[in-house]
Amino acid sequence: MDAVTTNAEEITHLIANTKLPYELFDNLPVAIYTCDKDGYITSFNNAAVKLWGRTPETNKELWCGSWKIFKPNGQPLPLDTCPMARTLKEGIAIEGEEIIIQRPDGALINVLPYPIPIFDANGTITGAVNTLIDITEQRNSERKQAMLASIITTSEDAIISKTLDGIVTSWNYGAEQLFGYTESEAIGRSITMLIPQDRLMEETEILSKIRKGEKVEHYKTLRMTKNGVEIPVSLAISPMVDTKGNIIGASKIARNVSKQQLAEQTLQQYAENLEILNTVGKVISEKLDVQEILQNVTDATTMLSGAAFGAFFYNKLDEEGESYMLYTLSGAPREAFEKFGMPRNTDVFAHTFNGLGIVRVDDITKDPRYGHNHPHYGMPKGHLPVVSYLAVPVVSKSGAVIGGLFLGHPEPGRFTKEHEILISGVTSQASVALDNAKLYEEIQVLNSKKDEFIGLASHELKTPMTSLNGYLQIIDRSLPADDKNKLFIQKALSQINKLSGLISDLLDVSKIEAGKLPFTYAAFNLPQLIEEVVDLMQYSTKSHRIIICSDISDLLVNADRQRLEQVIINLISNAIKYSPQADHVNISVSRQNDKAVVAVQDFGIGIKKEQHDRIFSRFYRVDDVASHISGLGIGLYISNEIITRHQGKFSVDSETGKGSTFKFEIPLE
Ligand code: ADP
């Protein structure tokens, strides 16, 4: 029996057998009341009022008052079996049988009652005195303790306590599970048994923090199990204090974070893969060169799958329509493949080249499809050591198999379902890119055929045109000055001139495309050239005045005179052509640092900003405004090429409805 109950008994006996002074009784720290033989309360002290939560009326209320009474397990306790009822009935003292009473405010109080009967001189029972010891707090803290103990026992985390010297003092089930030591094996041993050799310093640091009363939280580190396996853990360590507040040790919670780490790594891997997929997708969709696409895809998929080597075989048709195989490699030099030739139609490869689906095998050398074909019956000697094998057919939109991607690793079981999904994601992007590249190649072929035709046609047209020009000039000269047909011959000659201008422009275009536009450089005076061109053009232009707005007369450039003339003529004729409502065109030449700058300004229809770059492309014409004005859309293309070849550049400043200024600059001599 504990100290409290012993005191209670003594006090009860005192009250029962002696007459206590009223004040002392009233102010005793334990609840005491008396009742007569019928159970009516005759007296009680302040502590009883506090415990009951109300003041009963003496001689009117029974000892059981209006309280509900329960057994310690919470079940209702019949009143006649209550300790006090039994004392009154049987005349016996009862010691500390715990009951729970419910106060009027609903609060439950755990009580140890000590009812003692009171007898008169004849030994007849006259009543009883009862001492009630309130043990609610004690019970609550016991409950809390039990709950904590159960949490600690059932926790999946390892919960350990240790002294300030690092000696284990408690070890829960979670710790047993995590570290493999039983409670009895662990208690009394140093916590350093869990710390890998190269991390022993951590314990010194942790303990020094604990001694200072500091906590250590979310400390990610490695700890060692009984079997010597290192596991990643997250530690939370707090100082433990005694009732006086002295630090006496540390409590430590260790959580196994392997799963979390694995999940984080997987997530990170996914994020990285997604990024690679995105980048690969972007890179290959921008490429139009088959070899480059294949290389990018091979590199990316080899990396994504963790393959040791990867190869992409691609069926391509040459100009004669013959099929041949292009291939790219990653992780292995070309020599590693060259001596074996292209993959043959063996059972292993056929599946892929026939587009029958993905083949993923943990060990290809054990696959039933492997090793049946003459002459090698498996991999040729000296072949890369492929064990893990992943092959994905690459199928175009039309359903035709255009190639296969093959990944290998010298160890078995290296490729997973995830790799399969990832790689087939890349190959489907690749097949779109390869389709596009094929289309582009076809367009390129058609384009060069078109260029070839333009070159040939304009060349063929030039000869009859020159003869026609010659004959017309002979007729012109042979006619007397007043002949009325002379005017028609002049008109025909001017049309022939226009036509041969167009033909030579077309010829220039095909020469530019073939990279064969010839240039002859010589030093000459640019302002003088401009004057000559303006004079010549003004002669045949009635609608506009061509005004030279600069007074510079000497500016030497080293350039192809004829080609620059061609550019200036083109700019002035455009300025006239595209300003039908205006009456003049300005041209200026100036020097800016070591450059000569020529600007041609008109006050015509102008060009929208978004068209500024496009008008320099081949055959490009601004359709909405310029459609009624004749032209082929090649003048600026040729001019731009000429200026670029002179290490110069073009610029346009234009506003629709107000006019345009075309400028070019070329280096001075
Ligand atoms: P073309 O004049 O034969 O069509 P160019 O290559 O010389 O070919 O010019 C390309 C296009 O640029 C023209 O079709 C026209 O739409 C536009 N352009 C060129 N010069 C001017 C200008 N001075 N003002 C307005 N538009 C112009």
Short mmCIF file of C-alpha atoms in Angstrom, two decimals, residues 167-457:
data_model
loop_
_atom_site.label_atom_id
_atom_site.label_comp_id
_atom_site.label_asym_id
_atom_site.label_seq_id
_atom_site.Cartn_x
_atom_site.Cartn_y
_atom_site.Cartn_z
CA ILE A 167 24.97 3.94 -23.39
CA VAL A 168 21.62 2.54 -24.52
CA THR A 169 19.01 2.60 -21.73
CA SER A 170 15.88 1.68 -23.63
CA TRP A 171 15.22 -0.01 -26.97
CA ASN A 172 11.78 -0.47 -28.51
CA TYR A 173 10.39 -3.03 -30.92
CA GLY A 174 10.94 -0.65 -33.84
CA ALA A 175 14.64 -0.49 -32.95
CA GLU A 176 14.79 -4.29 -32.88
CA GLN A 177 13.20 -4.41 -36.32
CA LEU A 178 15.36 -1.70 -37.80
CA PHE A 179 18.75 -2.59 -36.38
CA GLY A 180 18.36 -6.31 -35.69
CA TYR A 181 19.51 -6.24 -32.04
CA THR A 182 17.04 -7.47 -29.40
CA GLU A 183 16.27 -5.25 -26.43
CA SER A 184 18.48 -7.33 -24.14
CA GLU A 185 21.33 -7.29 -26.64
CA ALA A 186 21.19 -3.54 -27.01
CA ILE A 187 20.62 -2.21 -23.51
CA GLY A 188 23.86 -1.39 -21.73
CA ARG A 189 25.87 -1.25 -24.95
CA SER A 190 27.25 1.86 -26.56
CA ILE A 191 25.14 3.42 -29.27
CA THR A 192 28.30 3.51 -31.42
CA MET A 193 27.54 -0.10 -32.37
CA LEU A 194 25.05 1.43 -34.85
CA ILE A 195 27.41 4.01 -36.29
CA PRO A 196 29.55 3.23 -39.35
CA GLN A 197 33.27 3.66 -38.67
CA ASP A 198 33.64 6.74 -40.84
CA ARG A 199 30.77 8.50 -39.09
CA LEU A 200 31.80 8.04 -35.47
CA MET A 201 32.47 11.76 -35.15
CA GLU A 202 28.73 12.35 -35.60
CA GLU A 203 27.99 10.85 -32.18
CA THR A 204 30.45 13.20 -30.44
CA GLU A 205 28.80 16.16 -32.12
CA ILE A 206 25.29 14.94 -31.32
CA LEU A 207 26.12 14.32 -27.65
CA SER A 208 27.77 17.71 -27.28
CA LYS A 209 24.58 19.35 -28.57
CA ILE A 210 22.44 17.27 -26.21
CA ARG A 211 24.63 18.29 -23.25
CA LYS A 212 23.90 21.91 -24.14
CA GLY A 213 20.18 21.12 -24.11
CA GLU A 214 19.84 21.44 -27.88
CA LYS A 215 17.76 19.19 -30.13
CA VAL A 216 18.95 17.55 -33.33
CA GLU A 217 16.20 17.26 -35.93
CA HIS A 218 15.85 15.67 -39.38
CA TYR A 219 19.45 14.54 -39.33
CA LYS A 220 19.91 12.38 -42.41
CA THR A 221 22.71 9.89 -42.10
CA LEU A 222 23.60 6.22 -42.34
CA ARG A 223 23.38 3.69 -39.53
CA MET A 224 24.48 0.10 -39.43
CA THR A 225 22.39 -2.96 -38.63
CA LYS A 226 23.59 -6.00 -36.67
CA ASN A 227 24.41 -7.63 -40.02
CA GLY A 228 26.63 -4.72 -41.00
CA VAL A 229 24.22 -3.38 -43.61
CA GLU A 230 24.15 0.40 -43.85
CA ILE A 231 20.68 1.96 -44.02
CA PRO A 232 19.72 5.57 -44.58
CA VAL A 233 17.96 7.03 -41.54
CA SER A 234 16.54 10.33 -40.42
CA LEU A 235 17.30 11.04 -36.76
CA ALA A 236 15.55 13.24 -34.22
CA ILE A 237 17.38 13.45 -30.91
CA SER A 238 16.21 15.38 -27.84
CA PRO A 239 17.72 15.84 -24.40
CA MET A 240 15.99 13.94 -21.54
CA VAL A 241 15.68 15.76 -18.23
CA ASP A 242 14.97 14.55 -14.71
CA THR A 243 12.35 16.13 -12.43
CA LYS A 244 14.85 18.80 -11.44
CA GLY A 245 15.53 19.74 -15.03
CA ASN A 246 19.01 18.15 -15.22
CA ILE A 247 19.92 16.64 -18.59
CA ILE A 248 20.42 12.96 -17.97
CA GLY A 249 20.50 11.51 -21.44
CA ALA A 250 18.93 11.62 -24.86
CA SER A 251 15.95 10.11 -26.55
CA LYS A 252 16.40 9.29 -30.16
CA ILE A 253 13.96 8.46 -32.92
CA ALA A 254 15.46 6.84 -35.99
CA ARG A 255 13.34 6.45 -39.08
CA ASN A 256 14.30 4.22 -41.96
CA VAL A 257 14.18 6.48 -45.02
CA SER A 258 15.29 3.92 -47.62
CA LYS A 259 11.82 3.76 -49.16
CA GLN A 260 11.51 7.52 -49.13
CA GLN A 261 14.97 7.84 -50.65
CA LEU A 262 14.10 5.29 -53.28
CA ALA A 263 10.87 7.14 -54.04
CA GLU A 264 12.77 10.43 -54.26
CA GLN A 265 15.35 8.86 -56.53
CA THR A 266 12.64 7.34 -58.71
CA LEU A 267 10.89 10.68 -58.87
CA GLN A 268 14.11 12.42 -59.73
CA GLN A 269 14.83 9.77 -62.34
CA TYR A 270 11.38 10.32 -63.83
CA ALA A 271 11.89 14.07 -63.87
CA GLU A 272 15.28 13.66 -65.54
CA ASN A 273 13.87 11.20 -68.06
CA LEU A 274 11.03 13.54 -68.84
CA GLU A 275 13.47 16.35 -69.38
CA ILE A 276 15.63 14.20 -71.64
CA LEU A 277 12.53 13.09 -73.54
CA ASN A 278 11.46 16.68 -73.97
CA THR A 279 14.88 17.81 -75.05
CA VAL A 280 15.30 14.90 -77.43
CA GLY A 281 11.82 15.52 -78.85
CA LYS A 282 12.61 19.17 -79.36
CA VAL A 283 16.06 18.58 -80.80
CA ILE A 284 15.02 15.91 -83.27
CA SER A 285 11.86 17.68 -84.35
CA GLU A 286 14.02 20.68 -85.29
CA LYS A 287 16.41 18.54 -87.30
CA LEU A 288 15.91 17.66 -90.92
CA ASP A 289 19.08 15.72 -91.39
CA VAL A 290 18.50 11.97 -91.08
CA GLN A 291 21.99 11.11 -89.88
CA GLU A 292 21.79 13.77 -87.18
CA ILE A 293 18.34 12.59 -86.01
CA LEU A 294 19.54 9.01 -85.84
CA GLN A 295 22.62 9.98 -83.84
CA ASN A 296 20.62 12.09 -81.39
CA VAL A 297 18.10 9.31 -80.85
CA THR A 298 20.80 6.67 -80.42
CA ASP A 299 22.71 8.78 -77.88
CA ALA A 300 19.59 9.72 -75.93
CA THR A 301 18.12 6.22 -75.77
CA THR A 302 21.45 4.65 -74.80
CA MET A 303 21.66 7.14 -71.94
CA LEU A 304 17.99 6.82 -70.91
CA SER A 305 18.12 3.05 -70.73
CA GLY A 306 21.54 2.83 -69.10
CA ALA A 307 22.63 0.65 -72.04
CA ALA A 308 26.32 0.07 -72.57
CA PHE A 309 25.88 0.49 -76.31
CA GLY A 310 23.16 1.38 -78.75
CA ALA A 311 22.75 1.22 -82.51
CA PHE A 312 20.13 2.57 -84.88
CA PHE A 313 19.72 0.92 -88.27
CA TYR A 314 17.71 2.87 -90.78
CA ASN A 315 16.45 1.75 -94.19
CA LYS A 316 17.13 4.39 -96.75
CA LEU A 317 16.62 4.60 -100.48
CA ASP A 318 19.43 5.99 -102.63
CA GLU A 319 18.92 8.06 -105.78
CA GLU A 320 18.39 4.92 -107.85
CA GLY A 321 15.70 3.77 -105.45
CA GLU A 322 17.95 1.02 -104.03
CA SER A 323 17.55 0.28 -100.34
CA TYR A 324 20.60 0.57 -98.11
CA MET A 325 21.18 0.84 -94.39
CA LEU A 326 22.37 3.87 -92.54
CA TYR A 327 23.43 3.36 -88.97
CA THR A 328 24.55 5.31 -85.95
CA LEU A 329 26.22 4.06 -82.79
CA SER A 330 26.53 5.16 -79.23
CA GLY A 331 28.84 3.79 -76.56
CA ALA A 332 30.90 1.81 -79.08
CA PRO A 333 33.31 2.78 -81.87
CA ARG A 334 32.30 2.24 -85.50
CA GLU A 335 35.03 -0.37 -85.86
CA ALA A 336 33.17 -2.52 -83.33
CA PHE A 337 30.46 -2.97 -85.96
CA GLU A 338 32.09 -2.48 -89.28
CA LYS A 339 33.68 -5.90 -89.54
CA PHE A 340 30.38 -7.70 -88.92
CA GLY A 341 28.39 -5.98 -91.64
CA MET A 342 24.74 -5.13 -91.27
CA PRO A 343 22.38 -7.14 -89.07
CA ARG A 344 21.14 -10.11 -91.06
CA ASN A 345 17.66 -11.44 -91.21
CA THR A 346 18.15 -13.78 -88.26
CA ASP A 347 15.31 -14.82 -85.94
CA VAL A 348 16.42 -12.25 -83.35
CA PHE A 349 16.52 -9.27 -85.72
CA ALA A 350 13.59 -10.31 -87.91
CA HIS A 351 11.13 -9.54 -85.13
CA THR A 352 12.26 -5.91 -85.10
CA PHE A 353 12.77 -5.39 -88.83
CA ASN A 354 9.37 -6.92 -89.54
CA GLY A 355 7.86 -4.44 -87.10
CA LEU A 356 6.43 -7.18 -84.86
CA GLY A 357 7.00 -5.19 -81.66
CA ILE A 358 9.52 -4.52 -78.97
CA VAL A 359 11.90 -7.29 -77.92
CA ARG A 360 13.20 -7.05 -74.36
CA VAL A 361 15.22 -9.98 -73.10
CA ASP A 362 17.18 -10.30 -69.86
CA ASP A 363 19.72 -12.62 -71.48
CA ILE A 364 19.58 -12.83 -75.26
CA THR A 365 22.06 -15.73 -75.36
CA LYS A 366 19.44 -17.85 -73.57
CA ASP A 367 16.59 -16.76 -75.83
CA PRO A 368 15.01 -19.49 -78.01
CA ARG A 369 15.39 -17.26 -81.08
CA TYR A 370 19.13 -16.95 -80.54
CA GLY A 371 21.95 -18.89 -82.15
CA HIS A 372 20.25 -20.73 -85.04
CA ASN A 373 21.89 -19.07 -88.00
CA HIS A 374 24.85 -20.08 -90.06
CA PRO A 375 27.78 -19.24 -89.92
CA HIS A 376 28.11 -17.74 -86.44
CA TYR A 377 25.25 -19.47 -84.63
CA GLY A 378 24.98 -16.49 -82.25
CA MET A 379 27.13 -13.41 -81.97
CA PRO A 380 30.22 -13.45 -84.19
CA LYS A 381 33.53 -13.74 -82.37
CA GLY A 382 34.71 -10.33 -81.15
CA HIS A 383 31.19 -8.91 -81.19
CA LEU A 384 30.23 -6.50 -78.42
CA PRO A 385 29.19 -8.63 -75.43
CA VAL A 386 25.42 -8.21 -75.58
CA VAL A 387 23.50 -9.99 -72.82
CA SER A 388 20.61 -7.65 -71.90
CA TYR A 389 18.85 -6.84 -75.16
CA LEU A 390 16.22 -4.28 -76.05
CA ALA A 391 15.14 -3.73 -79.64
CA VAL A 392 12.44 -1.35 -80.79
CA PRO A 393 11.17 -1.14 -84.37
CA VAL A 394 10.79 2.34 -85.80
CA VAL A 395 7.63 2.54 -87.84
CA SER A 396 6.64 5.47 -90.04
CA LYS A 397 3.17 7.01 -90.16
CA SER A 398 2.37 4.93 -93.20
CA GLY A 399 3.06 1.77 -91.18
CA ALA A 400 6.28 0.88 -92.97
CA VAL A 401 9.20 -0.23 -90.80
CA ILE A 402 11.91 2.31 -91.42
CA GLY A 403 14.44 0.98 -88.98
CA GLY A 404 15.25 -0.49 -85.63
CA LEU A 405 16.87 0.72 -82.47
CA PHE A 406 19.01 -1.85 -80.63
CA LEU A 407 20.32 -1.47 -77.10
CA GLY A 408 22.65 -3.83 -75.31
CA HIS A 409 24.41 -4.39 -72.01
CA PRO A 410 27.00 -7.01 -71.03
CA GLU A 411 25.10 -7.83 -67.81
CA PRO A 412 21.75 -9.63 -67.72
CA GLY A 413 18.41 -8.08 -66.70
CA ARG A 414 19.41 -4.44 -67.21
CA PHE A 415 16.34 -3.30 -69.11
CA THR A 416 12.96 -2.83 -67.44
CA LYS A 417 9.39 -2.19 -68.53
CA GLU A 418 9.99 1.53 -67.76
CA HIS A 419 12.93 1.59 -70.17
CA GLU A 420 10.75 -0.06 -72.78
CA ILE A 421 8.08 2.65 -72.38
CA LEU A 422 10.62 5.46 -72.43
CA ILE A 423 12.47 4.18 -75.46
CA SER A 424 9.32 3.54 -77.44
CA GLY A 425 8.33 7.16 -76.59
CA VAL A 426 11.55 8.38 -78.16
CA THR A 427 11.29 6.11 -81.18
CA SER A 428 7.78 7.30 -81.97
CA GLN A 429 9.06 10.88 -81.83
CA ALA A 430 11.96 9.75 -84.01
CA SER A 431 9.68 8.21 -86.60
CA VAL A 432 7.79 11.53 -86.94
CA ALA A 433 11.10 13.40 -87.26
CA LEU A 434 12.37 10.86 -89.81
CA ASP A 435 9.15 11.15 -91.81
CA ASN A 436 9.61 14.93 -91.83
CA ALA A 437 13.24 14.60 -92.82
CA LYS A 438 12.21 12.31 -95.65
CA LEU A 439 9.60 14.81 -96.85
CA TYR A 440 12.20 17.55 -96.58
CA GLU A 441 14.67 15.50 -98.59
CA GLU A 442 12.03 14.94 -101.25
CA ILE A 443 11.30 18.66 -101.36
CA GLN A 444 15.01 19.36 -101.61
CA VAL A 445 15.27 16.99 -104.56
CA LEU A 446 12.26 18.62 -106.28
CA ASN A 447 13.68 22.03 -105.50
CA SER A 448 17.01 21.27 -107.04
CA LYS A 449 15.22 19.80 -110.08
CA LYS A 450 13.29 23.08 -110.33
CA ASP A 451 16.51 25.12 -110.04
CA GLU A 452 18.08 22.93 -112.66
CA PHE A 453 15.10 23.56 -114.95
CA ILE A 454 15.19 27.34 -114.39
CA GLY A 455 18.92 27.37 -115.13
CA LEU A 456 18.49 25.29 -118.25
CA ALA A 457 15.43 27.17 -119.52
#
